[in-house]
Tab-separated table of N, CA and C in Angstrom:
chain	number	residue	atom	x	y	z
A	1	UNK	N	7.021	8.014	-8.399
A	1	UNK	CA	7.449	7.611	-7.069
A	1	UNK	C	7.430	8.809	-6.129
A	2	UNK	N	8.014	9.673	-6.830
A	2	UNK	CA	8.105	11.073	-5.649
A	2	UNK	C	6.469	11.637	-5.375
A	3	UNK	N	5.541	11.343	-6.640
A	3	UNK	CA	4.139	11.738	-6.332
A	3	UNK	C	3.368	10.721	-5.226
A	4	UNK	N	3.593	9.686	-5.184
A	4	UNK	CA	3.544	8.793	-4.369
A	4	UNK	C	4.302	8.433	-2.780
A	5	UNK	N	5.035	9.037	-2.672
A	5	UNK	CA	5.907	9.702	-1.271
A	5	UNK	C	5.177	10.481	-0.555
A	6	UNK	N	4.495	11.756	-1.435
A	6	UNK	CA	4.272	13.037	-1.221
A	6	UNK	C	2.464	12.389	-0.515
A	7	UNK	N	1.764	11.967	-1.282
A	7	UNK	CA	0.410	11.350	-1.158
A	7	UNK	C	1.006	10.760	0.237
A	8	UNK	N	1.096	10.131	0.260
A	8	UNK	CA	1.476	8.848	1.605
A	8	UNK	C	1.820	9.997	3.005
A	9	UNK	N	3.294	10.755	2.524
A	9	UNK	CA	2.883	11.501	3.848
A	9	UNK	C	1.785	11.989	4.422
A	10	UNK	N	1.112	12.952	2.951
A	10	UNK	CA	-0.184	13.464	3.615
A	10	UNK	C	-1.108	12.679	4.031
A	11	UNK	N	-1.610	11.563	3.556
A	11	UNK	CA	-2.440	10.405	3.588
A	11	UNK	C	-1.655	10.086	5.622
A	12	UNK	N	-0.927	9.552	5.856
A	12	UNK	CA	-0.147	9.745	7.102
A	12	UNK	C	-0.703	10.567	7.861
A	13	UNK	N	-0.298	11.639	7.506
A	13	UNK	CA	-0.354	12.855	8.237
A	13	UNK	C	-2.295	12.885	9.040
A	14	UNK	N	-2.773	12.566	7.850
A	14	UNK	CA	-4.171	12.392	8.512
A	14	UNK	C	-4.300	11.782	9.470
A	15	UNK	N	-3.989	10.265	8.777
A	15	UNK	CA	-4.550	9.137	9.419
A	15	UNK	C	-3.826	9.288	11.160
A	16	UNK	N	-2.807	10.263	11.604
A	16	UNK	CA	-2.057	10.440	12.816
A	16	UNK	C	-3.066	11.834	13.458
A	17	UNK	N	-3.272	12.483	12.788
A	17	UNK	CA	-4.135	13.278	13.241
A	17	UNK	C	-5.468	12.486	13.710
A	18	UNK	N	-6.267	11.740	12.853
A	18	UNK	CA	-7.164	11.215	13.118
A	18	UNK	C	-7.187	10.359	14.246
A	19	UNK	N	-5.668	9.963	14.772
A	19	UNK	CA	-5.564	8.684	15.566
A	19	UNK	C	-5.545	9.489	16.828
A	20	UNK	N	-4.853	10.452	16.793
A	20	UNK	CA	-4.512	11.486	17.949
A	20	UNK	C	-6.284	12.093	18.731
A	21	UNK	N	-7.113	12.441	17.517
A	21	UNK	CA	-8.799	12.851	18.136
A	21	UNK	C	-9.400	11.626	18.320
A	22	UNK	N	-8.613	10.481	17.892
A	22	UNK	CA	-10.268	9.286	18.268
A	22	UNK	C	-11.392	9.295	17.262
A	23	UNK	N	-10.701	10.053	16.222
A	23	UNK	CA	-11.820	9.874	15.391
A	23	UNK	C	-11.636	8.500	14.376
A	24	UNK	N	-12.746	7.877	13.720
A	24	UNK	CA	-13.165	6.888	13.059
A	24	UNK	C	-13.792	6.878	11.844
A	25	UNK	N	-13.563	8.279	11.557
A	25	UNK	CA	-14.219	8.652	9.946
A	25	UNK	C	-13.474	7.850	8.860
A	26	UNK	N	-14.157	7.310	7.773
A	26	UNK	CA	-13.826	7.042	6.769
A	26	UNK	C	-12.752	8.101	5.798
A	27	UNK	N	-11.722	7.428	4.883
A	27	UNK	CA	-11.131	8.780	4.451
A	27	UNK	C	-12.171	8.999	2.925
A	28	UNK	N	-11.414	10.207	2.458
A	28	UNK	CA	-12.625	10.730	1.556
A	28	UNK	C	-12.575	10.127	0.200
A	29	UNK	N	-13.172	9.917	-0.710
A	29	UNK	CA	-13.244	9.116	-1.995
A	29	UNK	C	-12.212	9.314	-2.378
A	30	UNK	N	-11.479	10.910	-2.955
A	30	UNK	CA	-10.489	10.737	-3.381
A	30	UNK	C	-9.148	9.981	-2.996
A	31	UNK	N	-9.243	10.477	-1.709
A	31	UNK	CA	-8.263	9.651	-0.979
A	31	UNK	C	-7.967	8.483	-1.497
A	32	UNK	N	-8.784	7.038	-1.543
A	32	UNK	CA	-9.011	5.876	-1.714
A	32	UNK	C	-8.781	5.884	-2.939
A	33	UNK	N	-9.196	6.651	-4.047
A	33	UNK	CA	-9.172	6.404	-5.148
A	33	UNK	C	-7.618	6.538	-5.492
A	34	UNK	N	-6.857	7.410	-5.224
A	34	UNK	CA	-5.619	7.601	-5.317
A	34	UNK	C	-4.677	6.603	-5.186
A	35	UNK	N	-5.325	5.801	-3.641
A	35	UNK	CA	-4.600	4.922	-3.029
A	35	UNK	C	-4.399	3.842	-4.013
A	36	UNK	N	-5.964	3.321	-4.483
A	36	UNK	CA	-6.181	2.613	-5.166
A	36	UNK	C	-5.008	2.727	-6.687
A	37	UNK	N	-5.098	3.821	-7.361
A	37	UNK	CA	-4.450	4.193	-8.634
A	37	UNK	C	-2.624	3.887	-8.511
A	38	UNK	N	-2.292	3.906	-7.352
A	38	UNK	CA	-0.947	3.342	-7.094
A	38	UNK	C	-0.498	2.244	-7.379
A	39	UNK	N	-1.695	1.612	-6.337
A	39	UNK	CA	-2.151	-0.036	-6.115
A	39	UNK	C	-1.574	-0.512	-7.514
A	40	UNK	N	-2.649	-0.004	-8.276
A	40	UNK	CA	-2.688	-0.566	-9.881
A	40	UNK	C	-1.386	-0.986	-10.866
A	41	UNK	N	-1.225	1.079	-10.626
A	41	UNK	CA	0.347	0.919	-11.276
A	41	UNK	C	1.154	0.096	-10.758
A	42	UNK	N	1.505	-0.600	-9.655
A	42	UNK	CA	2.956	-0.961	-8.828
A	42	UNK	C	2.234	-2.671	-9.158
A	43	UNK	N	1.105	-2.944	-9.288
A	43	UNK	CA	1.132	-4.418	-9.124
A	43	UNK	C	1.072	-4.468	-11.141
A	44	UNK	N	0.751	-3.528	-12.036
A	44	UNK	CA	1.140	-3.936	-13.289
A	44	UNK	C	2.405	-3.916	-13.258
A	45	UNK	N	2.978	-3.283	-13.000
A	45	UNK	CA	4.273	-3.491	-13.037
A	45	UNK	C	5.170	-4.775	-12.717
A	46	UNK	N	4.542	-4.592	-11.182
A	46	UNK	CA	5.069	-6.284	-10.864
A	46	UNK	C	4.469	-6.927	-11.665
A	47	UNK	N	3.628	-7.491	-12.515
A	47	UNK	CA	2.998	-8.782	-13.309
A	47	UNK	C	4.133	-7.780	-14.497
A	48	UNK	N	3.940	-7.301	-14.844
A	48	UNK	CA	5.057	-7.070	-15.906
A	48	UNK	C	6.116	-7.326	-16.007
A	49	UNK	N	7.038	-7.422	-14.686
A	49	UNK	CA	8.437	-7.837	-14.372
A	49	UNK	C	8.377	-9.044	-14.048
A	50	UNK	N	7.507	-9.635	-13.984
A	50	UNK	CA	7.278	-11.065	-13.500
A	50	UNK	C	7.062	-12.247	-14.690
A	51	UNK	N	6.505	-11.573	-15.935
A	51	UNK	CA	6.451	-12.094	-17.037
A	51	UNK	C	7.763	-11.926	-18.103
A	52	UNK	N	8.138	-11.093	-17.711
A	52	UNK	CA	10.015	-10.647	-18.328
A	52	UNK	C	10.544	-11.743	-17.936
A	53	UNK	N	11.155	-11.494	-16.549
A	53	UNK	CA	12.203	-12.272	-15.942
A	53	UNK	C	11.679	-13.829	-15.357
A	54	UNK	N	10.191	-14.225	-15.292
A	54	UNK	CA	10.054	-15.545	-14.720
A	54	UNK	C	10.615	-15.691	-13.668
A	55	UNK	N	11.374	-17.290	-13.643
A	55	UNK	CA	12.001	-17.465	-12.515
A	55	UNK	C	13.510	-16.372	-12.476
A	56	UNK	N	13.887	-15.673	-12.830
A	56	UNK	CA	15.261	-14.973	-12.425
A	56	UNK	C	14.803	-14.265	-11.573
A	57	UNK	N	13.365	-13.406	-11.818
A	57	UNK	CA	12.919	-12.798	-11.184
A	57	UNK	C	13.421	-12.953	-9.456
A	58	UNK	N	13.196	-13.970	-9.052
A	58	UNK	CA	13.579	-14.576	-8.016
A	58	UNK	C	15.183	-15.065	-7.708
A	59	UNK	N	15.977	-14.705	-8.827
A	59	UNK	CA	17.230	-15.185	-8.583
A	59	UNK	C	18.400	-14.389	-8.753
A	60	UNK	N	17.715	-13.219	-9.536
A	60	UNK	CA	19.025	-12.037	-10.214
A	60	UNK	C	19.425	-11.517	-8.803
A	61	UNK	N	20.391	-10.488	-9.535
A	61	UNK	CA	21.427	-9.302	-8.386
A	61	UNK	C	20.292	-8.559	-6.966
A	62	UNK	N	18.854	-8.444	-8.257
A	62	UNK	CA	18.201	-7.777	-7.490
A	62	UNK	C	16.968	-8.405	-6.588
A	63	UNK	N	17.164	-9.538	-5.990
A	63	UNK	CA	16.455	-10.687	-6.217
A	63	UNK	C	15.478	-9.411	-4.604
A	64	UNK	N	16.200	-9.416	-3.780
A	64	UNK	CA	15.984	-8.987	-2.587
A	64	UNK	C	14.883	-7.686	-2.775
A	65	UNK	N	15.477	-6.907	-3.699
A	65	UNK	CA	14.346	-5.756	-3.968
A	65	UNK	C	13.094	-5.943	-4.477
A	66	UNK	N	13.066	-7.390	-5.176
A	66	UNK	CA	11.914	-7.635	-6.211
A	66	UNK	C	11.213	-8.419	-5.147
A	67	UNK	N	11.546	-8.662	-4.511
A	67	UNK	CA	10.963	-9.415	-3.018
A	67	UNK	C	10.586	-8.552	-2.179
A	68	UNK	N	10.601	-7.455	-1.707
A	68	UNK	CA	10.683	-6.513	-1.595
A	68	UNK	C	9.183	-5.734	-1.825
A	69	UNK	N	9.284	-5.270	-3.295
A	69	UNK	CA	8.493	-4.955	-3.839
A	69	UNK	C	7.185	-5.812	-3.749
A	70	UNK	N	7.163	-6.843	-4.191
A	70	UNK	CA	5.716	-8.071	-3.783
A	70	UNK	C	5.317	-7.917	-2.500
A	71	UNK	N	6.227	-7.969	-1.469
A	71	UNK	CA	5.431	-7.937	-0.368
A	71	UNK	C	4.918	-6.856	-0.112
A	72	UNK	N	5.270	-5.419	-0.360
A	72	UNK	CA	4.821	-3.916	-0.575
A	72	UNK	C	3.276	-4.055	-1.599
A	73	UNK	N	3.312	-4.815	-2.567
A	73	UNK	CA	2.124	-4.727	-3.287
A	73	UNK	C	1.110	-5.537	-2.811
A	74	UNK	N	1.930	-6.821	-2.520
A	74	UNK	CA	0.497	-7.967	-1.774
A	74	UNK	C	0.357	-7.244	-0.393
A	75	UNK	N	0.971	-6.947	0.507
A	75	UNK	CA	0.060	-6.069	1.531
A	75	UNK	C	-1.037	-4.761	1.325
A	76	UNK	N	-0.349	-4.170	0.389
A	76	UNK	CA	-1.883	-3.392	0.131
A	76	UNK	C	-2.808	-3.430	-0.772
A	77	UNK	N	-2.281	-4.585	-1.367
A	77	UNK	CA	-3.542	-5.530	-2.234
A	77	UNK	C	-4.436	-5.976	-1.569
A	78	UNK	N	-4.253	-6.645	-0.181
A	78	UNK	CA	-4.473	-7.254	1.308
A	78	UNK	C	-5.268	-5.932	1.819
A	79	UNK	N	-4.422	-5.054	2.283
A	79	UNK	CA	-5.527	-4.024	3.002
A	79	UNK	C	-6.762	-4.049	2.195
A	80	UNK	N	-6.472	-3.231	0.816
A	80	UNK	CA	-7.765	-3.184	0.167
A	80	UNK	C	-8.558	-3.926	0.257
A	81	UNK	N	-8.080	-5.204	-0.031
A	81	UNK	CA	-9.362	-6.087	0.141
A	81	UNK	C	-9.684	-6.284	1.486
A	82	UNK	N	-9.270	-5.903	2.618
A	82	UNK	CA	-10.085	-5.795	3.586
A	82	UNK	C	-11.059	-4.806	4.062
A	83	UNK	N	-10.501	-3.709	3.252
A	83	UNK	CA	-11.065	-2.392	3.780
A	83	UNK	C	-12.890	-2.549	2.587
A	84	UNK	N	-12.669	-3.436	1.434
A	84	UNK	CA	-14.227	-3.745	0.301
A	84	UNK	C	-14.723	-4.356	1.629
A	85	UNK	N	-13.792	-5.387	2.170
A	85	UNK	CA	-15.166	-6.628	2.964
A	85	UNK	C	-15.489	-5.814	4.078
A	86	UNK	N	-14.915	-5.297	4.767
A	86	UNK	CA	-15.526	-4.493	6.056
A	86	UNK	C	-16.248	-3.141	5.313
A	87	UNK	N	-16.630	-2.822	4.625
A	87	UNK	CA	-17.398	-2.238	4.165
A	87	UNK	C	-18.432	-2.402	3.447
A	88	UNK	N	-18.302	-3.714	2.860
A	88	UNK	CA	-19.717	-4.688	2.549
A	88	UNK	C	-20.645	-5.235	3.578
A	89	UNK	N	-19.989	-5.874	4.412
A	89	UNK	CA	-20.711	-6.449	5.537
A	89	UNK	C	-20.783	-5.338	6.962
A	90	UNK	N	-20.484	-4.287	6.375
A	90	UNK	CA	-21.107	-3.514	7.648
A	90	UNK	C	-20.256	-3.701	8.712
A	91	UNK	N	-19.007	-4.184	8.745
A	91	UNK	CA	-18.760	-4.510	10.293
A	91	UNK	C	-17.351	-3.752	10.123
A	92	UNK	N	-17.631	-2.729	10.518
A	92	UNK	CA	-16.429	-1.842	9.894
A	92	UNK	C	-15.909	-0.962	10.581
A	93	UNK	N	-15.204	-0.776	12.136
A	93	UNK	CA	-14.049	-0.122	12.434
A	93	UNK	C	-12.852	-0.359	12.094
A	94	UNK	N	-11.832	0.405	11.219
A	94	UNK	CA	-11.233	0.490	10.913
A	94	UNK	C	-9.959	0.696	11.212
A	95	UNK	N	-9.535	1.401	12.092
A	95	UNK	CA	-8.524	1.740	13.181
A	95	UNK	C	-7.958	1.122	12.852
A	96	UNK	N	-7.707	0.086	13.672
A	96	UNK	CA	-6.430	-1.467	12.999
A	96	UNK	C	-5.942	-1.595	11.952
A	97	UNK	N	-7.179	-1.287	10.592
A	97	UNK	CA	-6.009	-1.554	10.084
A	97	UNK	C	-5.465	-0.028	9.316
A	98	UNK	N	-5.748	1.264	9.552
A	98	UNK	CA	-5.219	2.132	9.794
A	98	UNK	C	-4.043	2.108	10.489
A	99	UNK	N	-4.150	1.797	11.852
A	99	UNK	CA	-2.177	1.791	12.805
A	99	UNK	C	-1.819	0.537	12.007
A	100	UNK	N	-1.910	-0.715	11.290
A	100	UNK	CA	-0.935	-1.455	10.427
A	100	UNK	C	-0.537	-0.543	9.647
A	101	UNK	N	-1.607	0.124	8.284
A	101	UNK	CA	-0.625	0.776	7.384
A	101	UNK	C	0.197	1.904	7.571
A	102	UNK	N	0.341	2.546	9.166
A	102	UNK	CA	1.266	3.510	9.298
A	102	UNK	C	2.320	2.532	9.973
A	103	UNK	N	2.191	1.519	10.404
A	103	UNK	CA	3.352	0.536	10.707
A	103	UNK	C	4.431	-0.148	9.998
A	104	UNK	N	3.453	0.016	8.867
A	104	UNK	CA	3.960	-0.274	7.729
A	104	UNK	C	4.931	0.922	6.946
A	105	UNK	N	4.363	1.845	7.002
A	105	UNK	CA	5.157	3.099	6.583
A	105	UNK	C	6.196	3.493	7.581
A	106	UNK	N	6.415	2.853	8.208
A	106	UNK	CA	7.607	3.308	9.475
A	106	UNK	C	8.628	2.581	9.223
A	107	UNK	N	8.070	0.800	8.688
A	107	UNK	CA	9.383	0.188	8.985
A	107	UNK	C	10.175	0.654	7.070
């Protein structure tokens, strides 16, 4: 988690720099790949806690955090898959959804 804090600021830190020049560059493989390797861990996890607890999942003490958490993973399950299709089909400024995921990191 704390390696994942640390990534995100810097990952941030770019993407605000980048927003500040107007620039529209793609970020760099690693970058993505990283992003991606989070992705992974946090949604096995969720299918892991989701196959534990079933429906409590949705009903325990911690019902709010585990709710929480899904919507944190299905949104950047969501980016990603937007960021494959606008990069398959070529139609790909990105910006948008760059200022979502720092919108996202704010709230």
């Amino acid at each position: 988690i704390v390696f994942n804090a640390g990534f995100t600021w810097y990952e941030a830190n770019n993407e605000f720099k980048q927003a500040l020049e107007r620039s529209d560059e793609d970020p760099p493989a690693a970058t993505t790949a990283i992003e991606i390797f989070f992705l992974a861990v946090y949604a096995v996890e969720l299918v892991m806690k989701l196959c534990v607890h079933r429906i409590w999942f949705f009903l325990n003490k911690d019902k709010l955090w585990n709710l929480f958490d899904m919507v944190l993973v299905l949104s950047s399950l969501a980016h990603q898959m937007m960021i494959l299709v606008s990069c398959s089909t070529g139609s790909g400024n990105l910006t948008f959804i760059r200022s979502l995921r720092l919108l996202k990191m704010a709230t």
